[in-house]
Amino acid sequence: MRHQDGLLKTAAAIFLTAGTFFFSGCGGKDNGIEIVDLSGYEDGGMLTDRMLDSMAQEIRVIELSAGEDLTVPVYLERVKFTADRIYVLDNQGPRKWQMLAFDSDGRLMQKIGRQGRGPGEYFVISDFAVAPDGSLWINDAGMDNMLHYSSNLEYVDTYPAPYDLENMEFLDNGEVLAQISHWDSSLVDIALTDTLFRIEGRRELLRYSHAPHPVYSFGDGSLCPTPDGYLHNHPIDPDVYLIDAGSGSITRHYRLDLGHDALTYDDIAGLGDDDMRYIEIMKGHVYLSQILLLTDSLVIGQLMEYGESVYFLADRNSRTIYKSTSDNMGILSDCRNGWLISKVIPEKTEDHYKLVLRKIQ
């Protein structure tokens, strides 16, 4: 069934980096942290697809096609690119995923593996990544496994994964940059690991100090590749980190100031099961749910703003911010190496999914 992106679902966990707090004022740096004071930006009006088009140095529109089969893909959960392939995690319905490989023109090459519990099969996919050698790694969070496929998309092996990942990407040296799932008892963190994914082989890069909330989730955050490294954030933490793709070290640390209504861990720490205060708190607060692009001149991402999911673009030079909901523009899903990716859901049953890629510096 085709469907629109919903608001971030309520189900699991919240974390804040130890010592994190919000700054007000006009921005600057504090202890090496670059403060981006979005609360002081002027309202520039509606963010639109046309505005993004006008800013793009290059635009590509790719139609994802499986020939006459209009049921593939059903819904794009995640999209990642290599030089000659487009990998798609396709969400076919509740607990029903499939991995797809398309060529660079959007033609289906292969369905990778299948749903199941045997060799080369997966149950619940949380993320996937392509290694420097072109091989594909799929995290089956439902079975606590990591599946390995060769660069030719042939099944290689399945390895036990002692912890679940929300996001994963490969560094240039073959190590995995892993955002540990908020379901994990060791709390959410960013770690470096080898492809055996052993706990004892995991080197912690970042740790969030608060234990997961047993009921509510505020989003998975992001791990977006840029020409300068990987951008990472995790809700509701206002901090954004740039991680070097070669060494895995943190090279820049930003903090987004969203003003007096910014959500903090203390605001939700006392929430219980079926607590009606959740709705009131969400309607009264703002937090960063996903960062897509952060440069010296632009910030692009997604906010949860007073109970509504909002895309935003902030011009750091003019100190102006533009916002939009997914109802009046394409669904911004990711940013990879400067390409801002929007998903265009078919309006007609005879149409295919489309990806709109905008090169924005």
mmCIF file of C-alpha atoms in Angstrom, residues 72-73 77-80 86-92 96-102 108-115 120-122 124-130 136-140 147 149 153:
data_model
loop_
_atom_site.group_PDB
_atom_site.id
_atom_site.type_symbol
_atom_site.label_atom_id
_atom_site.label_comp_id
_atom_site.label_asym_id
_atom_site.label_seq_id
_atom_site.Cartn_x
_atom_site.Cartn_y
_atom_site.Cartn_z
ATOM 1 C CA VAL A 72 8.063 -2.412 -6.793
ATOM 2 C CA PRO A 73 9.016 -0.429 -4.898
ATOM 3 C CA GLU A 77 12.249 3.578 3.631
ATOM 4 C CA ARG A 78 15.918 4.329 2.886
ATOM 5 C CA VAL A 79 17.883 5.157 -0.264
ATOM 6 C CA LYS A 80 21.668 5.038 -0.711
ATOM 7 C CA ILE A 86 20.855 2.877 -6.172
ATOM 8 C CA TYR A 87 20.048 0.720 -3.153
ATOM 9 C CA VAL A 88 16.550 0.912 -1.685
ATOM 10 C CA LEU A 89 15.132 -0.473 1.542
ATOM 11 C CA ASP A 90 11.520 -1.026 0.492
ATOM 12 C CA ASN A 91 8.837 -1.123 3.166
ATOM 13 C CA GLN A 92 6.016 -3.320 1.866
ATOM 14 C CA LYS A 96 7.663 -6.671 5.699
ATOM 15 C CA TRP A 97 10.814 -5.333 4.031
ATOM 16 C CA GLN A 98 12.802 -6.073 0.921
ATOM 17 C CA MET A 99 16.176 -4.895 -0.370
ATOM 18 C CA LEU A 100 16.342 -3.690 -3.980
ATOM 19 C CA ALA A 101 19.230 -2.729 -6.236
ATOM 20 C CA PHE A 102 18.627 -0.370 -9.185
ATOM 21 C CA LEU A 108 15.643 -2.631 -11.186
ATOM 22 C CA MET A 109 18.677 -4.896 -11.241
ATOM 23 C CA GLN A 110 17.876 -7.382 -8.508
ATOM 24 C CA LYS A 111 15.830 -8.130 -5.431
ATOM 25 C CA ILE A 112 18.408 -8.934 -2.768
ATOM 26 C CA GLY A 113 17.612 -11.886 -0.534
ATOM 27 C CA ARG A 114 14.099 -12.287 0.749
ATOM 28 C CA GLN A 115 11.968 -12.184 3.868
ATOM 29 C CA GLY A 120 20.550 -14.884 3.118
ATOM 30 C CA GLU A 121 17.101 -14.021 4.503
ATOM 31 C CA TYR A 122 16.078 -11.209 6.816
ATOM 32 C CA VAL A 124 13.357 -6.757 10.190
ATOM 33 C CA ILE A 125 15.908 -4.520 8.429
ATOM 34 C CA SER A 126 16.988 -1.411 10.321
ATOM 35 C CA ASP A 127 19.700 -0.163 7.930
ATOM 36 C CA PHE A 128 22.287 -1.191 5.364
ATOM 37 C CA ALA A 129 25.607 0.113 4.050
ATOM 38 C CA VAL A 130 27.980 -0.389 1.146
ATOM 39 C CA LEU A 136 26.589 -4.838 0.812
ATOM 40 C CA TRP A 137 25.903 -5.248 4.524
ATOM 41 C CA ILE A 138 22.337 -5.491 5.870
ATOM 42 C CA ASN A 139 21.419 -5.229 9.547
ATOM 43 C CA ASP A 140 18.588 -7.611 10.420
ATOM 44 C CA LEU A 147 23.977 -10.198 6.303
ATOM 45 C CA TYR A 149 26.455 -9.796 0.075
ATOM 46 C CA LEU A 153 24.996 -9.087 -4.939
#
